[in-house]
Amino acid sequence: MILKKALFTVAASTLAIIMAAVVWHTHNPLPAIYPHGPSTLVTASNERTLRSFGDQQGVHRYHVTPKDVDQFYLNALLHYEDQWFYYHFGVNPFSLLRAAGQWIRNGRVISGGSTLTMQVARLIDPHSRTIGGKLHQIARAIQLEWHYSKKEILTFYLNLAPFGGNIEGVAAASIRYFDKLPVLLNKNEAALLVVLPQKPSLYRPDRYLERAKTMRNKVLSRLQQGKLLSSEQYQLLRKESVKLHKDPQPTLAPLLSRYLKQRYSNAHKLTTTIDYSLQKRLAALLRHTSTHLPHKASAAIVVLHNPSAEIRAYQGSIDFQNASRFAHVDMVRATRSPGSTLKPFIYGQALDMGLIHSKSLLSDIPANFDGYKPQNLNGHFNGPISAERALQKSLNVPAIQLLNRITPARFEHNLSRAGIEFSHKKANLSVGLGGTGTQLLTLAKLYRALASNGYVAPLKVLSHDLNLQSPTSILSAQSSWITFQMLSAQSAPDRVVPSIRRKIAWKTGTSYGYRDFWSVGVSPDYTVAVWVGRPDASPMLGYLGATQAAPLMFDAFDLLPPDSRKLIRPQQVTNTIICWPSGLALAQVSKDSCDSQHQAWTINHATPPSMNINGDFTTFSSWPEKLSDWLNTKKSPSQPNPRSATTDATTVDTGIAITSLRSGQHYYRSQLDVLPLRSSRQVDVNWFINHAPQKKPELKLEQYLGKTIVSACFRSQCDKHVIYIHP
């Protein structure tokens, strides 16, 4: 009878406890593990930190799992804090009884009885240090064990443990104190991070170095007693000083990181495709460039790896710390007028449509396209000119001549199929000269097609992005290769010969009103896109894409490794001798109808006849009518008739050379006041000193000292010399 009563009492008590537990659990569900949202870490491809974002409370926490942490640290943590972690149900009764006995005997807490699970419970649901609070903590710990696995609970501790200030989690602490990932911790560093969460405000190594060393050695001693360290290891390790990383990490790609944080707001970690070393050097390059730019001017650069379509570098402003240059504005994604940067794709589409070959005769003359009258930047016209030379010189009328034949709607539709979007109400001819809006990132994506057989692919910026969307063709392999050859045949700006020689197809652009300056270059392996200007869209009069953006683009190319690929000429592309004025192959015209011969890249040997200004093909061997009329008005003793007007790289010299000085010369203020500036061109020359435009062709020595850069530009061509001025 007594036994039955005892069993009944035990069963009733157990049932009551279970029912009470159920009721308590129902009214006290587990709180959110990260109630203030995630703290997000954005890293480069090598896991180095680019930028970190705290949670809603400003706490920095970099999410890791046990596999991301050094195994010695995990062993040391469990040995020091909770040896029975994998065996108890959240509470270790023996540890609690030991701690309670010590408290009763000494009147104070000697050692804690909390398991790792109980510590996680306190971190997610803080409680008072009373008996009631301890019971609450125990209940929470049992709750955690019921809902989560041991691996998940250990992961919570690794990410929630406090390490001083606004640093939580072993990963944030490892990076903050030692500048390394937690998987790379050495034994001394691991031991320090094991004990630091016990009293983070008192043991912080950046404030209390000796105290931190003492507590670290306490952990090492315990590990030696537990056979995790040999006596020899212990004696060596305890003598080592605490070595901290004191230099703050630079913030790299801050605007890209901000964009990713906004887009993936619930992510704990975002690993990008950014090359850490390249990004760091690119940031330094732009900071140096800022010293040569006018007030409020900024710059942006994006670098793509063509084979993978990965973004390897992304600098949205010239210096993230410089508020006077609107550093918070991401100019990689800002919508601006692209200037002349869309012209290569007009020529590429014209090649695919069979309208031109690389040396087709085009007309750079005054023209009226249904009321639209394009002008060149310098207001002058060149007359007859080849497609290749017109593209290199970025002439406006020939580009509109082709776009008018293609039609703006068709041109835009072909690009929009690949996700290349522009900002304007309706497709029109002005789009070809920058009468629209687009982004630097879009231009980089577009130009990459010239080294990718004409295919536009989605750009990849996150390493885990599968990039499932298929590439879309905007140009044939043949026209993209020919366009690449036309753009790469032009010489680079006067500059120091780079250590790595590479073939670069490049194009510059200057928007209306001198507000935006562009340069985009493509090599077989890389695409580099540059924007320079003022984020507030105020003009920078006297500047050009060729003088501002192009040098920066080539400097960025110099930071890149050698190209591993070569662009293979498609079999359908052949080198054909053609004749002007007809534009046809030499074999198709009579000898007396061939005023001049040119080597042209053709597709399938097709040699379309020359076009009149309105886009109609001319008759067999005649000069385009409007071009012939214009040439007749320009007759001179040296140019008596249209047949002598083979101006493509023959009678028209479009280059420029500085003649009054040469690079490397030294000048002294004590001997000279003013240095006249002269060039091979007498008119329409724009002079720049240290990249700043000059009203008069002269250099006043009193205004300069040391290395001085003098540039002269005619149309889109520039010559640059470096001189040295002494007192």
XYZ file of C-alpha atoms in Angstrom:
727
model
C 0.000 0.000 0.000
C 2.775 2.365 0.928
C 4.650 1.473 -2.267
C 1.545 2.211 -4.318
C 1.147 5.594 -2.647
C 4.790 6.380 -3.267
C 4.560 5.422 -6.919
C 1.353 7.406 -7.265
C 2.968 10.430 -5.651
C 5.984 10.205 -7.965
C 3.791 9.762 -11.033
C 1.486 12.611 -9.989
C 4.430 14.857 -9.253
C 6.048 14.015 -12.574
C 2.796 14.673 -14.396
C 2.349 17.949 -12.537
C 5.890 19.002 -13.423
C 5.313 18.079 -17.068
C 2.008 19.955 -17.154
C 3.605 22.966 -15.470
C 6.449 22.813 -17.965
C 3.973 22.683 -20.850
C 2.033 25.633 -19.450
C 5.258 27.588 -18.853
C 6.526 26.802 -22.337
C 3.207 27.840 -23.894
C 3.330 31.215 -22.173
C 7.102 31.640 -22.528
C 8.134 30.663 -26.072
C 11.798 30.912 -26.985
C 12.753 34.469 -27.972
C 14.336 35.188 -31.335
C 18.008 34.255 -31.466
C 18.889 37.516 -33.237
C 16.084 39.869 -32.157
C 17.728 42.979 -33.607
C 18.312 41.542 -37.038
C 21.538 40.152 -38.435
C 24.888 41.853 -38.328
C 26.193 41.570 -41.882
C 29.783 41.003 -42.942
C 30.717 41.713 -46.561
C 33.955 40.043 -47.639
C 36.188 39.822 -50.674
C 36.694 36.558 -52.516
C 39.535 35.614 -50.138
C 37.269 36.163 -47.076
C 39.008 39.422 -46.121
C 36.591 41.986 -44.750
C 35.440 44.738 -47.089
C 32.904 46.305 -44.751
C 30.826 45.215 -41.770
C 27.387 46.390 -40.697
C 26.104 46.180 -37.129
C 22.608 45.028 -36.266
C 19.864 47.430 -35.192
C 21.697 47.966 -31.901
C 25.053 48.548 -33.595
C 26.451 45.165 -32.546
C 28.948 43.606 -34.935
C 28.621 39.860 -35.268
C 30.020 37.756 -38.123
C 28.069 34.548 -38.462
C 30.050 31.280 -38.379
C 29.397 27.602 -37.767
C 31.738 25.185 -35.930
C 33.423 24.170 -39.196
C 34.510 27.812 -39.697
C 36.411 27.884 -36.384
C 39.793 26.476 -35.402
C 39.359 22.983 -33.906
C 41.749 23.719 -31.033
C 39.561 26.647 -30.027
C 36.478 24.396 -29.991
C 38.264 21.753 -27.929
C 39.581 24.370 -25.509
C 36.149 26.009 -25.203
C 34.363 22.775 -24.363
C 37.108 21.668 -21.960
C 37.160 24.992 -20.126
C 33.460 25.819 -20.141
C 31.439 22.618 -20.495
C 33.166 19.225 -20.754
C 29.839 17.365 -20.703
C 28.183 19.518 -23.363
C 27.367 16.624 -25.693
C 25.926 14.478 -22.878
C 23.672 16.657 -20.723
C 20.154 17.929 -21.479
C 21.070 21.604 -21.117
C 21.784 21.479 -17.375
C 24.640 19.708 -15.593
C 23.280 18.868 -12.087
C 26.727 18.087 -10.714
C 28.106 21.458 -11.788
C 25.109 23.238 -10.265
C 25.490 21.350 -6.973
C 29.224 22.113 -6.876
C 28.640 25.804 -7.546
C 25.851 25.948 -4.950
C 28.065 24.273 -2.316
C 30.896 26.736 -2.966
C 28.454 29.620 -2.714
C 27.073 28.374 0.632
C 30.529 27.763 2.123
C 32.121 31.027 0.936
C 29.161 33.379 0.789
C 29.977 34.329 -2.772
C 30.185 32.812 -6.225
C 33.435 30.857 -6.648
C 32.686 29.082 -9.944
C 29.697 29.085 -12.225
C 27.589 26.058 -12.866
C 26.294 27.206 -16.221
C 26.592 24.999 -19.253
C 27.133 26.426 -22.719
C 23.425 25.916 -23.318
C 22.608 27.910 -20.182
C 24.944 30.673 -21.319
C 23.143 30.821 -24.668
C 19.837 30.974 -22.741
C 21.099 33.979 -20.759
C 22.359 35.678 -23.939
C 19.022 35.427 -25.755
C 16.934 36.075 -22.612
C 18.868 38.044 -19.957
C 17.749 37.488 -16.356
C 18.523 38.746 -12.882
C 21.259 37.036 -10.867
C 18.859 35.563 -8.347
C 17.623 32.068 -7.611
C 14.485 32.862 -9.606
C 16.592 34.118 -12.478
C 18.718 30.981 -12.384
C 15.598 28.780 -12.516
C 14.381 30.798 -15.490
C 17.751 30.250 -17.188
C 17.571 26.499 -16.540
C 14.098 26.339 -18.070
C 15.281 28.221 -21.112
C 18.270 25.891 -21.479
C 16.012 22.832 -21.463
C 13.821 24.592 -24.026
C 16.834 25.137 -26.272
C 17.858 21.498 -26.022
C 14.311 20.470 -26.949
C 14.182 22.650 -30.057
C 17.744 22.614 -31.355
C 20.603 20.199 -31.940
C 23.902 20.414 -30.072
C 25.583 21.755 -33.221
C 22.996 24.535 -33.508
C 23.370 25.480 -29.832
C 27.160 25.572 -30.159
C 26.725 27.756 -33.249
C 24.541 30.159 -31.238
C 27.282 30.484 -28.619
C 29.985 31.051 -31.233
C 27.967 33.962 -32.605
C 26.447 35.475 -29.448
C 29.265 35.356 -26.888
C 30.356 38.901 -25.886
C 33.953 39.939 -26.549
C 34.006 43.583 -25.483
C 32.283 46.739 -26.657
C 29.977 46.125 -29.595
C 31.790 42.927 -30.620
C 29.907 39.650 -30.354
C 30.906 36.229 -31.592
C 34.280 34.593 -32.052
C 34.572 35.632 -35.722
C 34.139 39.353 -35.058
C 36.564 39.079 -32.111
C 39.153 37.185 -34.156
C 39.060 39.787 -36.921
C 38.954 42.729 -34.508
C 41.826 41.658 -32.259
C 43.984 39.519 -34.572
C 42.936 40.463 -38.134
C 42.329 36.867 -39.107
C 39.487 34.446 -39.633
C 38.656 32.247 -36.612
C 39.745 29.133 -38.501
C 43.298 30.552 -38.524
C 43.637 31.205 -34.783
C 46.801 29.970 -33.124
C 46.728 28.304 -29.681
C 47.426 31.440 -27.665
C 44.818 33.458 -29.525
C 42.300 30.656 -29.131
C 42.937 30.442 -25.382
C 42.406 34.177 -24.944
C 39.121 34.109 -26.851
C 37.928 31.166 -24.725
C 38.111 33.184 -21.491
C 37.268 36.668 -22.790
C 33.428 36.220 -22.736
C 33.505 35.559 -18.974
C 34.212 39.231 -18.244
C 34.727 41.007 -21.577
C 34.873 44.500 -20.120
C 37.650 43.497 -17.690
C 39.661 41.144 -19.891
C 39.703 43.143 -23.137
C 43.259 42.832 -24.511
C 43.148 46.217 -26.228
C 42.652 47.873 -22.834
C 44.048 45.515 -20.207
C 46.872 43.643 -21.861
C 48.500 42.102 -18.788
C 45.176 41.084 -17.264
C 44.233 39.434 -20.548
C 47.553 37.574 -20.571
C 46.982 36.318 -17.019
C 43.540 34.959 -17.884
C 44.854 33.418 -21.098
C 47.530 31.590 -19.125
C 44.859 30.347 -16.722
C 43.131 28.697 -19.661
C 46.436 27.272 -20.926
C 47.089 25.785 -17.487
C 43.674 24.129 -17.457
C 44.286 22.760 -20.960
C 47.650 21.357 -19.889
C 45.995 19.650 -16.938
C 43.409 18.198 -19.295
C 46.136 16.827 -21.613
C 45.138 19.147 -24.489
C 48.640 20.657 -24.248
C 51.914 19.030 -23.371
C 54.066 20.476 -20.594
C 56.554 21.737 -23.174
C 53.826 23.464 -25.189
C 52.384 25.045 -22.068
C 55.735 26.434 -20.929
C 56.407 27.952 -24.351
C 52.926 29.373 -24.848
C 52.588 30.996 -21.416
C 55.744 33.072 -22.024
C 54.431 34.602 -25.233
C 53.046 38.113 -25.140
C 49.556 38.926 -26.362
C 50.008 40.115 -29.938
C 47.176 42.287 -31.205
C 46.498 43.696 -34.640
C 46.403 47.425 -33.945
C 46.001 48.915 -37.421
C 42.322 49.359 -38.277
C 41.221 47.547 -41.399
C 40.554 49.826 -44.367
C 36.987 50.025 -45.570
C 37.029 48.772 -49.142
C 34.238 48.827 -51.734
C 32.000 50.608 -49.193
C 29.291 51.584 -51.666
C 29.062 48.100 -53.149
C 28.813 46.726 -49.608
C 26.040 49.194 -48.825
C 24.133 48.130 -51.936
C 24.451 44.436 -51.051
C 23.397 45.051 -47.444
C 20.280 46.848 -48.644
C 19.482 44.133 -51.168
C 20.151 41.189 -48.831
C 19.108 42.747 -45.550
C 18.698 39.428 -43.694
C 22.056 37.939 -44.669
C 24.683 37.290 -41.997
C 27.558 37.131 -44.468
C 28.003 38.104 -48.100
C 31.095 36.798 -49.862
C 31.744 38.753 -53.044
C 33.861 38.188 -56.144
C 35.947 41.280 -55.336
C 39.714 40.811 -55.561
C 40.892 42.244 -52.213
C 44.387 43.225 -53.376
C 43.123 44.821 -56.596
C 40.384 46.712 -54.763
C 42.883 48.073 -52.256
C 45.262 49.282 -54.978
C 42.418 50.752 -56.994
C 41.206 52.721 -53.963
C 44.727 54.106 -53.507
C 44.861 55.056 -57.194
C 41.636 57.044 -56.933
C 42.735 58.798 -53.745
C 45.864 59.900 -55.599
C 43.765 60.974 -58.589
C 41.594 63.153 -56.361
C 44.497 65.577 -55.900
C 44.313 66.436 -59.617
C 40.549 66.906 -59.845
C 38.649 70.162 -59.327
C 36.419 70.915 -56.362
C 33.430 68.573 -55.876
C 34.643 66.207 -58.612
C 34.561 62.474 -58.082
C 35.361 59.321 -60.045
C 34.208 55.717 -60.217
C 35.712 52.519 -61.614
C 34.433 48.995 -62.149
C 36.599 46.069 -63.290
C 35.149 42.882 -64.788
C 36.778 39.539 -65.434
C 35.463 38.719 -68.881
C 35.514 34.883 -68.902
C 33.579 34.596 -65.632
C 31.557 37.849 -65.848
C 32.648 38.518 -62.256
C 33.008 42.007 -60.807
C 36.588 42.042 -59.513
C 36.734 45.676 -58.358
C 34.079 48.288 -57.636
C 34.867 51.826 -56.552
C 31.709 53.926 -56.439
C 33.331 57.223 -55.430
C 36.807 58.647 -55.351
C 37.235 58.653 -51.568
C 34.523 57.419 -49.213
C 35.798 59.700 -46.442
C 35.617 62.898 -48.524
C 32.151 64.399 -48.045
C 33.047 67.463 -50.134
C 33.102 65.200 -53.196
C 29.700 63.614 -52.421
C 31.412 60.356 -51.493
C 28.112 58.767 -50.410
C 26.819 58.821 -54.020
C 27.510 55.558 -55.853
C 28.491 56.698 -59.338
C 28.833 53.125 -60.599
C 25.035 52.872 -60.430
C 24.107 56.515 -60.974
C 22.191 57.248 -64.184
C 24.097 59.711 -66.376
C 24.431 60.637 -70.040
C 26.862 58.156 -71.693
C 28.192 60.629 -74.261
C 29.755 58.797 -77.216
C 30.259 55.460 -75.482
C 27.382 53.754 -77.343
C 28.897 54.397 -80.775
C 30.851 51.116 -81.037
C 27.598 49.189 -80.855
C 26.074 51.274 -83.640
C 29.011 50.254 -85.830
C 28.754 46.654 -84.619
C 25.090 46.423 -85.575
C 25.808 48.060 -88.926
C 28.432 45.373 -89.581
C 25.913 42.635 -88.743
C 23.295 44.180 -91.025
C 25.710 44.215 -93.937
C 25.712 48.009 -94.140
C 29.472 48.493 -93.753
C 32.848 46.843 -93.460
C 35.678 48.300 -91.395
C 36.829 50.693 -94.146
C 33.481 51.695 -95.599
C 33.348 55.269 -96.869
C 31.242 57.435 -94.551
C 30.391 61.126 -94.785
C 31.409 63.549 -92.062
C 29.640 66.594 -93.468
C 26.861 68.957 -92.351
C 23.661 66.907 -92.355
C 19.997 67.205 -91.488
C 18.234 64.032 -90.341
C 14.598 65.128 -90.282
C 15.459 68.187 -88.233
C 18.251 66.622 -86.178
C 21.576 68.270 -87.068
C 24.500 66.654 -85.223
C 27.765 68.526 -84.849
C 31.239 67.331 -83.877
C 32.673 68.456 -80.567
C 35.029 70.926 -82.242
C 32.478 72.132 -84.815
C 34.550 70.959 -87.799
C 33.890 68.294 -90.436
C 36.302 65.827 -92.032
C 34.477 64.937 -95.237
C 35.128 61.403 -96.521
C 36.325 59.081 -93.774
C 36.413 55.336 -93.147
C 34.151 53.645 -90.624
C 37.166 52.621 -88.544
C 38.623 56.128 -88.406
C 35.229 57.738 -87.767
C 34.740 55.444 -84.775
C 38.237 56.081 -83.427
C 37.789 59.841 -83.781
C 34.276 59.585 -82.316
C 32.770 61.653 -85.110
C 29.082 62.360 -84.662
C 27.661 62.618 -88.167
C 28.941 59.207 -89.403
C 27.544 57.540 -86.274
C 24.132 59.130 -86.835
C 24.351 58.273 -90.536
C 24.519 54.595 -89.509
C 22.008 54.831 -86.664
C 19.502 56.504 -88.986
C 19.822 53.548 -91.356
C 19.585 50.982 -88.530
C 16.776 52.999 -86.864
C 16.942 53.928 -83.180
C 14.091 51.557 -82.322
C 15.907 48.553 -83.760
C 19.187 49.557 -82.150
C 17.589 49.899 -78.728
C 15.501 46.711 -79.049
C 18.578 44.667 -79.843
C 20.259 45.851 -76.649
C 17.176 45.656 -74.425
C 16.850 41.937 -75.193
C 20.069 41.486 -73.237
C 18.875 43.610 -70.323
C 20.719 46.764 -71.442
C 18.293 49.515 -70.542
C 18.419 53.252 -71.150
C 16.587 56.135 -69.543
C 14.574 58.120 -72.094
C 10.979 58.384 -73.231
C 11.307 57.288 -76.839
C 14.107 55.935 -79.002
C 15.561 58.652 -81.222
C 18.771 59.549 -83.010
C 20.155 61.570 -80.110
C 20.608 58.311 -78.147
C 23.658 57.605 -80.300
C 25.348 60.769 -79.031
C 24.427 60.422 -75.368
C 20.848 61.707 -75.417
C 19.799 59.125 -72.847
C 20.775 57.881 -69.401
C 22.635 54.765 -68.347
C 25.015 53.498 -65.678
C 28.728 52.810 -65.577
C 27.985 49.208 -64.599
C 25.728 48.858 -67.645
C 28.458 50.162 -69.946
C 30.968 47.714 -68.468
C 28.493 44.882 -69.002
C 27.938 46.051 -72.577
C 31.610 46.434 -73.528
C 32.460 43.010 -72.116
C 30.528 41.625 -75.110
C 33.344 42.796 -77.416
C 35.625 40.178 -75.828
C 32.850 37.572 -75.443
C 31.784 36.843 -79.030
C 29.076 39.487 -78.802
C 27.286 37.992 -75.778
C 26.050 40.008 -72.799
C 25.952 37.991 -69.574
C 24.539 38.804 -66.122
C 27.345 40.132 -63.949
C 28.285 38.121 -60.880
C 29.185 39.859 -57.624
C 28.396 37.192 -55.000
C 30.434 34.009 -54.956
C 27.384 31.851 -54.200
C 25.348 33.398 -57.036
C 24.742 30.612 -59.540
C 24.120 33.137 -62.329
C 21.596 30.881 -64.031
C 20.400 33.433 -66.593
C 21.799 32.630 -70.023
C 23.963 35.122 -71.943
C 22.241 36.995 -74.776
C 23.825 37.866 -78.111
C 23.774 41.537 -79.135
C 26.437 41.224 -81.845
C 27.743 38.346 -83.903
C 31.158 36.923 -83.105
C 32.334 38.458 -86.392
C 31.140 42.026 -85.782
C 32.281 42.035 -82.148
C 35.766 40.917 -83.227
C 35.973 43.568 -85.965
C 34.724 46.285 -83.596
C 37.357 45.201 -81.069
C 40.049 45.497 -83.747
C 38.880 48.949 -84.824
C 38.915 50.280 -81.257
C 42.226 48.635 -80.308
C 44.012 50.070 -83.377
C 44.053 53.565 -81.891
C 47.013 54.598 -79.777
C 46.746 55.099 -76.035
C 47.344 58.509 -74.427
C 50.967 59.543 -73.960
C 52.033 57.669 -70.844
C 54.777 55.593 -69.291
C 55.103 52.249 -71.082
C 53.322 49.694 -68.860
C 55.142 46.621 -67.573
C 52.390 44.446 -69.064
C 51.653 45.016 -72.733
C 48.099 44.111 -73.650
C 45.724 44.791 -76.500
C 42.950 47.114 -75.353
C 39.917 48.222 -77.318
C 38.836 51.498 -75.781
C 36.434 54.362 -76.255
C 35.937 57.664 -74.468
C 32.870 59.849 -74.117
C 31.979 63.350 -72.967
C 28.384 64.208 -72.185
C 26.572 67.344 -73.253
C 27.578 70.334 -71.162
C 30.837 68.717 -70.000
C 29.158 66.976 -67.060
C 30.312 63.374 -67.491
C 33.600 61.963 -68.743
C 33.843 58.301 -69.637
C 36.389 55.770 -70.769
C 35.712 52.072 -71.222
C 38.378 49.580 -72.252
C 38.313 45.879 -73.052
C 41.175 43.410 -73.194
C 40.678 39.688 -73.795
C 40.415 39.016 -70.043
C 39.243 42.284 -68.484
C 36.855 45.191 -68.900
C 37.593 48.484 -67.136
C 34.985 51.250 -67.069
C 35.689 54.724 -65.671
C 33.515 57.737 -64.968
C 34.784 61.168 -63.895
C 32.653 64.197 -63.108
C 30.672 65.902 -60.388
C 27.898 63.886 -58.736
C 25.759 67.029 -58.524
C 25.921 67.236 -62.367
C 27.561 70.658 -62.422
C 29.829 71.072 -65.494
C 33.614 70.800 -65.654
C 34.259 73.063 -68.632
C 37.317 72.365 -70.726
C 37.662 68.745 -69.705
C 37.276 65.726 -71.982
C 36.847 62.003 -71.507
C 40.172 61.579 -73.321
C 42.030 63.776 -70.836
C 40.301 62.769 -67.587
C 38.854 59.277 -67.756
C 41.168 57.566 -70.275
C 44.442 57.997 -68.308
C 42.717 56.659 -65.191
C 41.396 53.681 -67.152
C 44.849 52.775 -68.445
C 46.305 53.174 -64.942
C 43.698 50.696 -63.716
C 44.648 48.248 -66.468
C 48.253 48.481 -65.249
C 47.110 47.035 -61.897
C 45.728 43.887 -63.531
C 47.573 40.607 -64.160
C 48.488 39.621 -67.731
C 45.709 38.382 -69.982
C 45.592 34.620 -70.328
C 43.437 34.566 -73.464
C 43.691 35.751 -77.030
C 40.698 36.669 -79.137
C 40.561 34.322 -82.103
C 39.493 35.794 -85.411
C 36.317 34.060 -86.651
C 36.728 32.127 -89.874
C 34.088 34.265 -91.588
C 36.197 37.422 -91.071
C 38.661 38.092 -93.877
C 41.017 40.883 -94.838
C 39.837 42.248 -98.167
C 41.215 45.003 -100.396
C 38.422 47.492 -101.142
C 38.229 50.606 -103.270
C 36.980 54.097 -102.679
C 34.625 55.683 -103.584
C 32.532 52.590 -104.264
C 33.425 50.686 -101.073
C 33.410 47.464 -103.105
C 36.142 44.861 -103.320
C 38.989 45.597 -105.715
C 38.023 42.565 -107.771
C 34.542 44.005 -108.326
C 35.502 47.353 -109.857
C 37.478 48.484 -112.828
C 40.942 49.937 -112.335
C 39.918 53.455 -113.366
C 37.072 53.391 -110.832
C 39.393 52.746 -107.880
C 40.622 56.093 -106.590
C 42.266 54.534 -103.503
C 42.681 51.099 -101.983
C 42.160 50.092 -98.342
C 42.601 46.894 -96.342
C 39.232 46.144 -94.760
C 37.905 43.537 -92.359
C 34.853 41.985 -93.985
C 32.298 39.344 -92.972
C 31.928 36.494 -95.470
C 33.818 38.634 -98.031
C 30.826 41.001 -98.203
C 31.764 44.497 -99.362
C 28.610 46.652 -99.310
C 28.728 49.799 -101.457
C 29.211 53.203 -99.905
C 26.177 54.946 -98.437
C 24.843 58.375 -99.053
C 24.215 60.525 -95.997
C 20.587 59.350 -95.822
C 21.651 55.694 -95.768
C 20.946 54.731 -99.375
C 23.658 52.752 -101.121
C 25.368 54.654 -103.956
C 25.599 53.552 -107.562
C 28.466 51.332 -108.621
C 31.498 53.617 -108.529
C 30.295 57.106 -107.755
C 30.980 59.274 -104.738
C 28.019 59.734 -102.380
C 26.068 62.691 -103.749
C 25.943 64.880 -100.642
C 29.597 64.179 -99.904
C 30.576 65.090 -103.469
C 28.624 68.352 -103.231
C 30.322 69.237 -99.936
C 33.755 68.467 -101.320
C 33.124 70.700 -104.320
C 32.511 73.611 -101.963
C 35.873 72.878 -100.326
C 37.923 72.793 -103.530
C 41.421 74.237 -103.298
C 44.632 73.934 -105.364
C 45.621 70.954 -103.256
C 42.170 69.404 -103.472
C 40.758 70.047 -106.962
C 38.062 67.390 -107.118
C 36.403 64.599 -105.194
C 38.727 61.988 -106.615
C 41.612 63.506 -104.665
C 39.676 63.550 -101.414
C 40.828 60.237 -99.986
C 41.153 61.866 -96.599
C 41.212 58.736 -94.488
C 44.652 58.826 -92.889
C 46.098 60.503 -96.035
C 45.302 64.175 -96.649
C 43.773 64.874 -93.226
C 46.124 64.656 -90.302
C 44.043 64.482 -87.183
C 46.894 64.043 -84.691
C 48.562 66.666 -82.554
C 52.068 67.074 -81.139
C 53.473 69.531 -78.614
C 56.399 71.330 -80.273
C 57.512 73.950 -77.716
C 58.860 71.483 -75.142
C 59.588 67.820 -74.666
C 59.184 65.397 -71.805
C 61.945 65.406 -69.219
C 62.984 69.034 -69.688
C 63.828 71.119 -66.600
C 62.978 74.816 -66.223
C 64.005 77.311 -63.558
C 61.910 80.223 -62.296
C 65.075 82.269 -61.842
C 65.710 82.061 -65.589
C 62.221 82.111 -67.107
C 58.853 83.651 -66.246
C 56.496 82.385 -68.936
C 56.801 79.337 -71.163
C 54.824 79.680 -74.448
C 52.911 76.573 -75.452
C 52.874 75.606 -79.125
C 51.746 72.532 -81.011
C 51.557 71.151 -84.525
C 48.002 72.535 -84.648
C 47.453 76.254 -84.875
C 43.747 76.448 -84.024
C 41.159 74.591 -81.941
C 43.774 73.383 -79.469
C 42.777 72.819 -75.838
C 45.682 73.172 -73.398
C 45.839 71.540 -69.951
C 48.384 71.929 -67.162
C 48.213 69.217 -64.508
C 44.874 68.266 -66.145
C 43.391 71.729 -65.517
C 42.209 73.631 -68.630
C 44.093 76.799 -69.594
C 42.624 79.897 -71.222
C 45.926 80.958 -72.815
C 48.618 78.805 -74.459
C 51.231 79.665 -71.879
C 52.666 78.307 -68.643
C 53.537 80.758 -65.864
C 56.358 79.113 -63.949
C 55.580 80.900 -60.689
C 52.345 78.900 -60.408
C 53.988 75.461 -60.588
C 56.784 73.559 -58.898
C 58.205 70.086 -59.428
C 56.677 67.562 -61.814
C 54.239 69.303 -64.174
C 52.063 67.661 -66.828
C 51.328 69.653 -69.999
C 48.684 68.319 -72.403
C 47.426 69.586 -75.762
C 44.237 68.188 -77.256
C 42.759 68.519 -80.713
C 39.344 66.903 -81.068
C 39.698 63.561 -79.265
C 43.473 63.269 -79.772
C 45.944 64.483 -77.145
C 49.680 64.802 -76.676
C 51.147 64.936 -73.165
C 54.602 65.944 -71.937
C 56.030 65.922 -68.416
C 58.440 68.684 -67.407
C 60.094 69.712 -64.132
C 60.032 73.233 -62.693
C 62.574 74.403 -60.100
C 62.813 77.610 -58.003
